[in-house]
Amino acid sequence: MGVTHSRRSAAGPTPDCLLNQNILEQIFLNIPHRQVVCVCRLVCWRWREVADMESLWKEKCRRERYLPRVATKVPSDWRRFYFLCKNRRNLLKNPSGENKLKGWLLLDKGHNKWTVKGPREPHPNQKVQTNFATSYGMCRKAQLIDLKEKGYNAAFMDEFQPDIKVTDWYSALWDCGSEYIICVELLSGRKEVVAQFTPDPIVSEQLDYQGWNQVIHVFRGYGPGVRYIRFIHGGKIRRFWGEFCGIHIADSCIELFPTGDS
């Protein structure tokens, strides 16, 4: 008589047989978000299904208080909304000259030059160990931020219009009058101005040294259509001195706040 062998999987039961959906969701709620997406989601079809559930990411948002600024506006994609809140960051590259002038477009020629050096005095942010320094004459530099490339698609920007917070730090000379300028524009897809922050130049008189000064502005309620942000800043001194003797600028920052807690 032949011997009948029963077939059993050498690998044992699959994970989706061991845990039901509700238990998996409770486990995922207590696992870091990147592990949920990059590890748990790849285990099997059941785990992927739970990792993609809107209820999971909605609950993660609730637990960490990532809620829309306007309660009536419900995210169409709670996972995207969670990640944008969790990964809030400075959208400007090289904000203090850590990588010399990389990432910045210099707008002026001739003696209107920039360099990177150490601060004249410690910056309020102890992590800042370098800053940009200007020459005589107006020195300006700029960056253009593509919001889609940063993860903020058109639907998100139009629906939620998150607060856009701009901060910048400058330091003037004590023995020479100087000017600091800043211009930040919210642009449409055709790079037309939707809203702008363009204050008058900030003038520092001779012997009016005040150390590091911060400029802050928050864009709110700017309407739909914003796709880019253009950031320009710079300054000059009022005497014809040598190169790189002008104002210092550092720790420039643009952040988006989907929850309106700017």
PDB file of C-alpha atoms in Angstrom:
ATOM      1  CA  MET A   1       0.000   0.000   0.000  1.00  0.00           C
ATOM      2  CA  GLY A   2       1.235   3.430  -0.782  1.00  0.00           C
ATOM      3  CA  VAL A   3       1.833   5.935   1.927  1.00  0.00           C
ATOM      4  CA  THR A   4      -0.274   9.103   1.757  1.00  0.00           C
ATOM      5  CA  HIS A   5       1.493  12.286   2.758  1.00  0.00           C
ATOM      6  CA  SER A   6      -0.485  15.351   3.817  1.00  0.00           C
ATOM      7  CA  ARG A   7       0.909  18.643   2.524  1.00  0.00           C
ATOM      8  CA  ARG A   8       1.648  21.357   5.115  1.00  0.00           C
ATOM      9  CA  SER A   9       3.299  24.651   4.561  1.00  0.00           C
ATOM     10  CA  ALA A  10       6.860  24.617   5.832  1.00  0.00           C
ATOM     11  CA  ALA A  11       6.555  28.287   6.586  1.00  0.00           C
ATOM     12  CA  GLY A  12       3.592  27.809   8.936  1.00  0.00           C
ATOM     13  CA  PRO A  13       0.499  30.021   9.143  1.00  0.00           C
ATOM     14  CA  THR A  14       0.654  33.357   7.371  1.00  0.00           C
ATOM     15  CA  PRO A  15       0.437  36.579   9.447  1.00  0.00           C
ATOM     16  CA  ASP A  16      -3.021  37.436   8.130  1.00  0.00           C
ATOM     17  CA  CYS A  17      -4.344  34.209   9.638  1.00  0.00           C
ATOM     18  CA  LEU A  18      -3.044  35.106  13.092  1.00  0.00           C
ATOM     19  CA  LEU A  19      -4.256  38.674  13.530  1.00  0.00           C
ATOM     20  CA  ASN A  20      -7.580  40.186  12.592  1.00  0.00           C
ATOM     21  CA  GLN A  21      -8.006  43.677  11.220  1.00  0.00           C
ATOM     22  CA  ASN A  22      -8.898  45.430  14.482  1.00  0.00           C
ATOM     23  CA  ILE A  23      -5.925  43.997  16.346  1.00  0.00           C
ATOM     24  CA  LEU A  24      -3.566  44.938  13.518  1.00  0.00           C
ATOM     25  CA  GLU A  25      -4.878  48.492  13.483  1.00  0.00           C
ATOM     26  CA  GLN A  26      -4.280  48.856  17.231  1.00  0.00           C
ATOM     27  CA  ILE A  27      -0.738  47.559  16.821  1.00  0.00           C
ATOM     28  CA  PHE A  28      -0.005  49.903  13.902  1.00  0.00           C
ATOM     29  CA  LEU A  29      -1.260  52.851  15.953  1.00  0.00           C
ATOM     30  CA  ASN A  30       1.637  52.276  18.337  1.00  0.00           C
ATOM     31  CA  ILE A  31       4.333  51.816  15.692  1.00  0.00           C
ATOM     32  CA  PRO A  32       6.301  54.741  14.156  1.00  0.00           C
ATOM     33  CA  HIS A  33       4.640  55.895  10.946  1.00  0.00           C
ATOM     34  CA  ARG A  34       7.623  55.152   8.704  1.00  0.00           C
ATOM     35  CA  GLN A  35       7.788  51.551   9.925  1.00  0.00           C
ATOM     36  CA  VAL A  36       4.084  51.119   9.203  1.00  0.00           C
ATOM     37  CA  VAL A  37       4.588  52.205   5.590  1.00  0.00           C
ATOM     38  CA  CYS A  38       8.078  50.845   4.855  1.00  0.00           C
ATOM     39  CA  VAL A  39       7.993  47.580   6.833  1.00  0.00           C
ATOM     40  CA  CYS A  40       4.567  46.441   8.015  1.00  0.00           C
ATOM     41  CA  ARG A  41       2.831  47.311   4.763  1.00  0.00           C
ATOM     42  CA  LEU A  42       5.116  44.930   2.845  1.00  0.00           C
ATOM     43  CA  VAL A  43       4.425  41.802   4.932  1.00  0.00           C
ATOM     44  CA  CYS A  44       1.267  40.575   3.162  1.00  0.00           C
ATOM     45  CA  TRP A  45      -1.938  41.743   1.534  1.00  0.00           C
ATOM     46  CA  ARG A  46      -3.853  41.895   4.838  1.00  0.00           C
ATOM     47  CA  TRP A  47      -1.210  44.047   6.518  1.00  0.00           C
ATOM     48  CA  ARG A  48      -1.060  46.312   3.465  1.00  0.00           C
ATOM     49  CA  GLU A  49      -4.842  46.690   3.569  1.00  0.00           C
ATOM     50  CA  VAL A  50      -4.757  47.792   7.219  1.00  0.00           C
ATOM     51  CA  ALA A  51      -1.754  50.094   6.677  1.00  0.00           C
ATOM     52  CA  ASP A  52      -3.728  51.893   3.953  1.00  0.00           C
ATOM     53  CA  MET A  53      -6.899  52.368   5.988  1.00  0.00           C
ATOM     54  CA  GLU A  54      -8.084  55.955   6.374  1.00  0.00           C
ATOM     55  CA  SER A  55      -9.293  55.182   9.908  1.00  0.00           C
ATOM     56  CA  LEU A  56      -5.743  54.258  10.969  1.00  0.00           C
ATOM     57  CA  TRP A  57      -4.223  57.565   9.841  1.00  0.00           C
ATOM     58  CA  LYS A  58      -7.189  59.604  11.037  1.00  0.00           C
ATOM     59  CA  GLU A  59      -6.719  58.122  14.510  1.00  0.00           C
ATOM     60  CA  LYS A  60      -2.970  58.777  14.381  1.00  0.00           C
ATOM     61  CA  CYS A  61      -3.743  62.408  13.572  1.00  0.00           C
ATOM     62  CA  ARG A  62      -6.245  62.614  16.435  1.00  0.00           C
ATOM     63  CA  ARG A  63      -3.815  61.121  18.960  1.00  0.00           C
ATOM     64  CA  GLU A  64      -1.038  63.524  18.000  1.00  0.00           C
ATOM     65  CA  ARG A  65      -3.423  66.471  17.624  1.00  0.00           C
ATOM     66  CA  TYR A  66      -2.804  66.929  13.920  1.00  0.00           C
ATOM     67  CA  LEU A  67      -6.208  68.337  13.027  1.00  0.00           C
ATOM     68  CA  PRO A  68      -7.162  70.729  10.200  1.00  0.00           C
ATOM     69  CA  ARG A  69      -7.206  74.400  11.164  1.00  0.00           C
ATOM     70  CA  VAL A  70     -10.789  74.587   9.847  1.00  0.00           C
ATOM     71  CA  ALA A  71     -12.801  71.743  11.387  1.00  0.00           C
ATOM     72  CA  THR A  72     -15.207  71.520   8.441  1.00  0.00           C
ATOM     73  CA  LYS A  73     -12.378  70.753   6.004  1.00  0.00           C
ATOM     74  CA  VAL A  74     -11.760  67.013   6.196  1.00  0.00           C
ATOM     75  CA  PRO A  75      -8.620  65.675   4.473  1.00  0.00           C
ATOM     76  CA  SER A  76      -9.306  63.491   1.466  1.00  0.00           C
ATOM     77  CA  ASP A  77      -6.117  61.563   2.294  1.00  0.00           C
ATOM     78  CA  TRP A  78      -5.464  61.290   6.036  1.00  0.00           C
ATOM     79  CA  ARG A  79      -2.134  59.529   5.530  1.00  0.00           C
ATOM     80  CA  ARG A  80      -0.774  62.363   3.384  1.00  0.00           C
ATOM     81  CA  PHE A  81      -2.107  64.894   5.883  1.00  0.00           C
ATOM     82  CA  TYR A  82      -0.389  63.025   8.752  1.00  0.00           C
ATOM     83  CA  PHE A  83       2.941  62.831   6.953  1.00  0.00           C
ATOM     84  CA  LEU A  84       2.879  66.528   6.033  1.00  0.00           C
ATOM     85  CA  CYS A  85       2.208  67.446   9.661  1.00  0.00           C
ATOM     86  CA  LYS A  86       4.757  65.009  11.034  1.00  0.00           C
ATOM     87  CA  ASN A  87       7.509  65.939   8.594  1.00  0.00           C
ATOM     88  CA  ARG A  88       7.167  69.707   8.832  1.00  0.00           C
ATOM     89  CA  ARG A  89      10.535  71.202   7.893  1.00  0.00           C
ATOM     90  CA  ASN A  90      12.393  74.189   6.549  1.00  0.00           C
ATOM     91  CA  LEU A  91      11.750  74.347   2.803  1.00  0.00           C
ATOM     92  CA  LEU A  92      14.760  76.592   2.162  1.00  0.00           C
ATOM     93  CA  LYS A  93      18.041  74.932   1.257  1.00  0.00           C
ATOM     94  CA  ASN A  94      21.295  75.854   2.971  1.00  0.00           C
ATOM     95  CA  PRO A  95      19.741  78.490   5.277  1.00  0.00           C
ATOM     96  CA  SER A  96      22.947  79.580   7.041  1.00  0.00           C
ATOM     97  CA  GLY A  97      25.723  78.900   4.545  1.00  0.00           C
ATOM     98  CA  GLU A  98      26.621  75.409   5.753  1.00  0.00           C
ATOM     99  CA  ASN A  99      27.228  74.531   2.092  1.00  0.00           C
ATOM    100  CA  LYS A 100      28.693  77.896   1.085  1.00  0.00           C
ATOM    101  CA  LEU A 101      26.331  79.513  -1.445  1.00  0.00           C
ATOM    102  CA  LYS A 102      24.862  76.289  -2.851  1.00  0.00           C
ATOM    103  CA  GLY A 103      21.139  76.508  -3.602  1.00  0.00           C
ATOM    104  CA  TRP A 104      21.017  80.310  -3.766  1.00  0.00           C
ATOM    105  CA  LEU A 105      20.641  82.490  -6.860  1.00  0.00           C
ATOM    106  CA  LEU A 106      22.717  85.673  -6.596  1.00  0.00           C
ATOM    107  CA  LEU A 107      20.814  88.575  -8.104  1.00  0.00           C
ATOM    108  CA  ASP A 108      23.454  91.315  -8.238  1.00  0.00           C
ATOM    109  CA  LYS A 109      26.818  91.641  -9.951  1.00  0.00           C
ATOM    110  CA  GLY A 110      29.957  93.688  -9.527  1.00  0.00           C
ATOM    111  CA  HIS A 111      30.965  94.442  -5.950  1.00  0.00           C
ATOM    112  CA  ASN A 112      27.630  93.179  -4.649  1.00  0.00           C
ATOM    113  CA  LYS A 113      29.085  89.886  -3.491  1.00  0.00           C
ATOM    114  CA  TRP A 114      28.408  87.346  -0.767  1.00  0.00           C
ATOM    115  CA  THR A 115      30.613  85.085   1.299  1.00  0.00           C
ATOM    116  CA  VAL A 116      30.208  82.716   4.231  1.00  0.00           C
ATOM    117  CA  LYS A 117      31.986  83.259   7.540  1.00  0.00           C
ATOM    118  CA  GLY A 118      31.553  82.775  11.255  1.00  0.00           C
ATOM    119  CA  PRO A 119      29.104  84.982  13.187  1.00  0.00           C
ATOM    120  CA  ARG A 120      30.369  88.192  14.793  1.00  0.00           C
ATOM    121  CA  GLU A 121      28.629  87.019  17.937  1.00  0.00           C
ATOM    122  CA  PRO A 122      26.847  83.755  18.834  1.00  0.00           C
ATOM    123  CA  HIS A 123      23.523  83.235  17.104  1.00  0.00           C
ATOM    124  CA  PRO A 124      20.417  82.654  19.298  1.00  0.00           C
ATOM    125  CA  ASN A 125      20.161  79.236  17.635  1.00  0.00           C
ATOM    126  CA  GLN A 126      23.248  77.457  18.937  1.00  0.00           C
ATOM    127  CA  LYS A 127      23.250  75.126  15.925  1.00  0.00           C
ATOM    128  CA  VAL A 128      24.071  78.065  13.635  1.00  0.00           C
ATOM    129  CA  GLN A 129      27.859  78.230  13.300  1.00  0.00           C
ATOM    130  CA  THR A 130      28.100  80.063   9.949  1.00  0.00           C
ATOM    131  CA  ASN A 131      26.304  82.956   8.294  1.00  0.00           C
ATOM    132  CA  PHE A 132      26.182  84.874   5.024  1.00  0.00           C
ATOM    133  CA  ALA A 133      28.020  88.196   4.845  1.00  0.00           C
ATOM    134  CA  THR A 134      27.420  90.960   2.300  1.00  0.00           C
ATOM    135  CA  SER A 135      29.761  93.422   0.624  1.00  0.00           C
ATOM    136  CA  TYR A 136      29.131  97.133   0.009  1.00  0.00           C
ATOM    137  CA  GLY A 137      26.313  97.960  -2.371  1.00  0.00           C
ATOM    138  CA  MET A 138      22.999  96.105  -2.378  1.00  0.00           C
ATOM    139  CA  CYS A 139      23.497  92.329  -2.193  1.00  0.00           C
ATOM    140  CA  ARG A 140      20.472  90.103  -2.836  1.00  0.00           C
ATOM    141  CA  LYS A 141      20.029  86.357  -3.188  1.00  0.00           C
ATOM    142  CA  ALA A 142      16.980  84.206  -3.805  1.00  0.00           C
ATOM    143  CA  GLN A 143      15.409  80.772  -3.819  1.00  0.00           C
ATOM    144  CA  LEU A 144      12.314  79.507  -5.632  1.00  0.00           C
ATOM    145  CA  ILE A 145      10.425  76.738  -3.822  1.00  0.00           C
ATOM    146  CA  ASP A 146       8.317  74.340  -5.892  1.00  0.00           C
ATOM    147  CA  LEU A 147       5.648  73.194  -3.433  1.00  0.00           C
ATOM    148  CA  LYS A 148       4.720  70.100  -5.447  1.00  0.00           C
ATOM    149  CA  GLU A 149       8.328  68.910  -5.327  1.00  0.00           C
ATOM    150  CA  LYS A 150       8.222  69.356  -1.541  1.00  0.00           C
ATOM    151  CA  GLY A 151       5.137  67.116  -1.260  1.00  0.00           C
ATOM    152  CA  TYR A 152       2.415  69.796  -1.133  1.00  0.00           C
ATOM    153  CA  ASN A 153       0.252  69.067  -4.167  1.00  0.00           C
ATOM    154  CA  ALA A 154      -2.261  71.454  -5.716  1.00  0.00           C
ATOM    155  CA  ALA A 155      -5.317  69.851  -4.109  1.00  0.00           C
ATOM    156  CA  PHE A 156      -3.795  70.108  -0.640  1.00  0.00           C
ATOM    157  CA  MET A 157      -2.726  73.734  -1.058  1.00  0.00           C
ATOM    158  CA  ASP A 158      -6.105  74.814  -2.442  1.00  0.00           C
ATOM    159  CA  GLU A 159      -8.185  72.898   0.099  1.00  0.00           C
ATOM    160  CA  PHE A 160      -6.287  73.641   3.310  1.00  0.00           C
ATOM    161  CA  GLN A 161      -4.259  76.774   2.523  1.00  0.00           C
ATOM    162  CA  PRO A 162      -1.835  75.983   5.372  1.00  0.00           C
ATOM    163  CA  ASP A 163      -0.194  78.822   7.273  1.00  0.00           C
ATOM    164  CA  ILE A 164       3.139  79.706   5.665  1.00  0.00           C
ATOM    165  CA  LYS A 165       5.591  81.048   8.226  1.00  0.00           C
ATOM    166  CA  VAL A 166       8.652  83.044   7.165  1.00  0.00           C
ATOM    167  CA  THR A 167      11.516  83.811   9.550  1.00  0.00           C
ATOM    168  CA  ASP A 168      14.925  85.365   8.954  1.00  0.00           C
ATOM    169  CA  TRP A 169      17.768  86.687  11.119  1.00  0.00           C
ATOM    170  CA  TYR A 170      20.114  89.580  10.354  1.00  0.00           C
ATOM    171  CA  SER A 171      22.901  91.392  12.205  1.00  0.00           C
ATOM    172  CA  ALA A 172      24.115  94.891  11.330  1.00  0.00           C
ATOM    173  CA  LEU A 173      27.498  96.546  11.931  1.00  0.00           C
ATOM    174  CA  TRP A 174      27.857  98.731  15.005  1.00  0.00           C
ATOM    175  CA  ASP A 175      30.050 101.367  13.360  1.00  0.00           C
ATOM    176  CA  CYS A 176      28.236 101.845  10.060  1.00  0.00           C
ATOM    177  CA  GLY A 177      24.662 102.431   8.945  1.00  0.00           C
ATOM    178  CA  SER A 178      23.086  99.567   7.007  1.00  0.00           C
ATOM    179  CA  GLU A 179      19.880  98.294   5.418  1.00  0.00           C
ATOM    180  CA  TYR A 180      18.272  94.853   5.449  1.00  0.00           C
ATOM    181  CA  ILE A 181      15.598  93.849   2.927  1.00  0.00           C
ATOM    182  CA  ILE A 182      13.301  90.868   2.504  1.00  0.00           C
ATOM    183  CA  CYS A 183      10.652  90.003  -0.083  1.00  0.00           C
ATOM    184  CA  VAL A 184       8.598  86.785  -0.011  1.00  0.00           C
ATOM    185  CA  GLU A 185       6.021  86.074  -2.716  1.00  0.00           C
ATOM    186  CA  LEU A 186       3.429  83.331  -3.022  1.00  0.00           C
ATOM    187  CA  LEU A 187       3.149  82.487  -6.713  1.00  0.00           C
ATOM    188  CA  SER A 188       0.623  80.735  -8.943  1.00  0.00           C
ATOM    189  CA  GLY A 189       1.453  77.986 -11.426  1.00  0.00           C
ATOM    190  CA  ARG A 190       2.299  80.727 -13.937  1.00  0.00           C
ATOM    191  CA  LYS A 191       4.476  82.407 -11.294  1.00  0.00           C
ATOM    192  CA  GLU A 192       2.090  85.319 -10.892  1.00  0.00           C
ATOM    193  CA  VAL A 193       1.988  86.927  -7.447  1.00  0.00           C
ATOM    194  CA  VAL A 194      -0.917  85.728  -5.278  1.00  0.00           C
ATOM    195  CA  ALA A 195       0.292  87.325  -2.022  1.00  0.00           C
ATOM    196  CA  GLN A 196       3.494  88.975  -0.873  1.00  0.00           C
ATOM    197  CA  PHE A 197       5.414  90.177   2.161  1.00  0.00           C
ATOM    198  CA  THR A 198       7.559  93.162   1.190  1.00  0.00           C
ATOM    199  CA  PRO A 199       8.197  95.436   4.170  1.00  0.00           C
ATOM    200  CA  ASP A 200      10.175  98.660   3.907  1.00  0.00           C
ATOM    201  CA  PRO A 201      13.955  98.251   4.284  1.00  0.00           C
ATOM    202  CA  ILE A 202      14.999  97.950   7.916  1.00  0.00           C
ATOM    203  CA  VAL A 203      17.539 100.684   8.546  1.00  0.00           C
ATOM    204  CA  SER A 204      20.184 100.470  11.272  1.00  0.00           C
ATOM    205  CA  GLU A 205      21.975 103.702  12.078  1.00  0.00           C
ATOM    206  CA  GLN A 206      25.617 104.008  13.083  1.00  0.00           C
ATOM    207  CA  LEU A 207      26.234 103.048  16.739  1.00  0.00           C
ATOM    208  CA  ASP A 208      22.744 101.521  16.849  1.00  0.00           C
ATOM    209  CA  TYR A 209      23.984  97.939  17.159  1.00  0.00           C
ATOM    210  CA  GLN A 210      21.404  95.491  18.524  1.00  0.00           C
ATOM    211  CA  GLY A 211      22.961  92.111  17.784  1.00  0.00           C
ATOM    212  CA  TRP A 212      20.835  89.534  15.987  1.00  0.00           C
ATOM    213  CA  ASN A 213      17.329  90.599  14.950  1.00  0.00           C
ATOM    214  CA  GLN A 214      14.543  88.334  13.728  1.00  0.00           C
ATOM    215  CA  VAL A 215      11.935  89.041  11.063  1.00  0.00           C
ATOM    216  CA  ILE A 216       8.706  86.996  11.209  1.00  0.00           C
ATOM    217  CA  HIS A 217       5.703  86.897   8.905  1.00  0.00           C
ATOM    218  CA  VAL A 218       2.837  84.392   8.552  1.00  0.00           C
ATOM    219  CA  PHE A 219       0.718  84.112   5.395  1.00  0.00           C
ATOM    220  CA  ARG A 220      -2.921  83.170   6.139  1.00  0.00           C
ATOM    221  CA  GLY A 221      -6.071  83.084   4.054  1.00  0.00           C
ATOM    222  CA  TYR A 222      -4.201  83.737   0.816  1.00  0.00           C
ATOM    223  CA  GLY A 223      -6.690  81.833  -1.356  1.00  0.00           C
ATOM    224  CA  PRO A 224      -6.291  78.970  -3.837  1.00  0.00           C
ATOM    225  CA  GLY A 225      -3.704  78.720  -6.593  1.00  0.00           C
ATOM    226  CA  VAL A 226      -0.394  78.925  -4.694  1.00  0.00           C
ATOM    227  CA  ARG A 227       2.204  76.624  -6.281  1.00  0.00           C
ATOM    228  CA  TYR A 228       5.564  78.318  -5.618  1.00  0.00           C
ATOM    229  CA  ILE A 229       7.218  80.511  -3.005  1.00  0.00           C
ATOM    230  CA  ARG A 230       9.907  83.008  -3.985  1.00  0.00           C
ATOM    231  CA  PHE A 231      12.215  84.147  -1.179  1.00  0.00           C
ATOM    232  CA  ILE A 232      14.577  87.106  -1.625  1.00  0.00           C
ATOM    233  CA  HIS A 233      16.655  88.837   1.021  1.00  0.00           C
ATOM    234  CA  GLY A 234      19.811  90.892   1.325  1.00  0.00           C
ATOM    235  CA  GLY A 235      21.192  94.201   2.430  1.00  0.00           C
ATOM    236  CA  LYS A 236      23.865  96.837   2.149  1.00  0.00           C
ATOM    237  CA  ILE A 237      26.013  99.187   4.198  1.00  0.00           C
ATOM    238  CA  ARG A 238      26.136 102.927   3.652  1.00  0.00           C
ATOM    239  CA  ARG A 239      29.872 103.331   3.250  1.00  0.00           C
ATOM    240  CA  PHE A 240      32.254 102.308   0.525  1.00  0.00           C
ATOM    241  CA  TRP A 241      34.213  99.768   2.510  1.00  0.00           C
ATOM    242  CA  GLY A 242      35.925  96.513   1.541  1.00  0.00           C
ATOM    243  CA  GLU A 243      34.227  93.330   0.451  1.00  0.00           C
ATOM    244  CA  PHE A 244      32.205  91.202   2.886  1.00  0.00           C
ATOM    245  CA  CYS A 245      32.046  93.903   5.539  1.00  0.00           C
ATOM    246  CA  GLY A 246      28.257  94.294   5.417  1.00  0.00           C
ATOM    247  CA  ILE A 247      25.397  92.789   7.365  1.00  0.00           C
ATOM    248  CA  HIS A 248      25.264  89.116   8.344  1.00  0.00           C
ATOM    249  CA  ILE A 249      22.229  86.914   7.602  1.00  0.00           C
ATOM    250  CA  ALA A 250      21.488  83.390   8.873  1.00  0.00           C
ATOM    251  CA  ASP A 251      18.855  80.791   9.798  1.00  0.00           C
ATOM    252  CA  SER A 252      16.375  81.723   7.075  1.00  0.00           C
ATOM    253  CA  CYS A 253      13.282  79.533   7.206  1.00  0.00           C
ATOM    254  CA  ILE A 254       9.977  78.840   5.438  1.00  0.00           C
ATOM    255  CA  GLU A 255       7.618  76.309   7.037  1.00  0.00           C
ATOM    256  CA  LEU A 256       4.078  75.184   6.260  1.00  0.00           C
ATOM    257  CA  PHE A 257       1.669  74.513   9.128  1.00  0.00           C
ATOM    258  CA  PRO A 258      -1.287  72.353   7.960  1.00  0.00           C
ATOM    259  CA  THR A 259      -2.838  72.489  11.442  1.00  0.00           C
ATOM    260  CA  GLY A 260      -2.599  76.277  11.744  1.00  0.00           C
ATOM    261  CA  ASP A 261      -0.438  76.187  14.874  1.00  0.00           C
ATOM    262  CA  SER A 262       2.175  78.617  13.499  1.00  0.00           C
TER     263      SER A 262
END
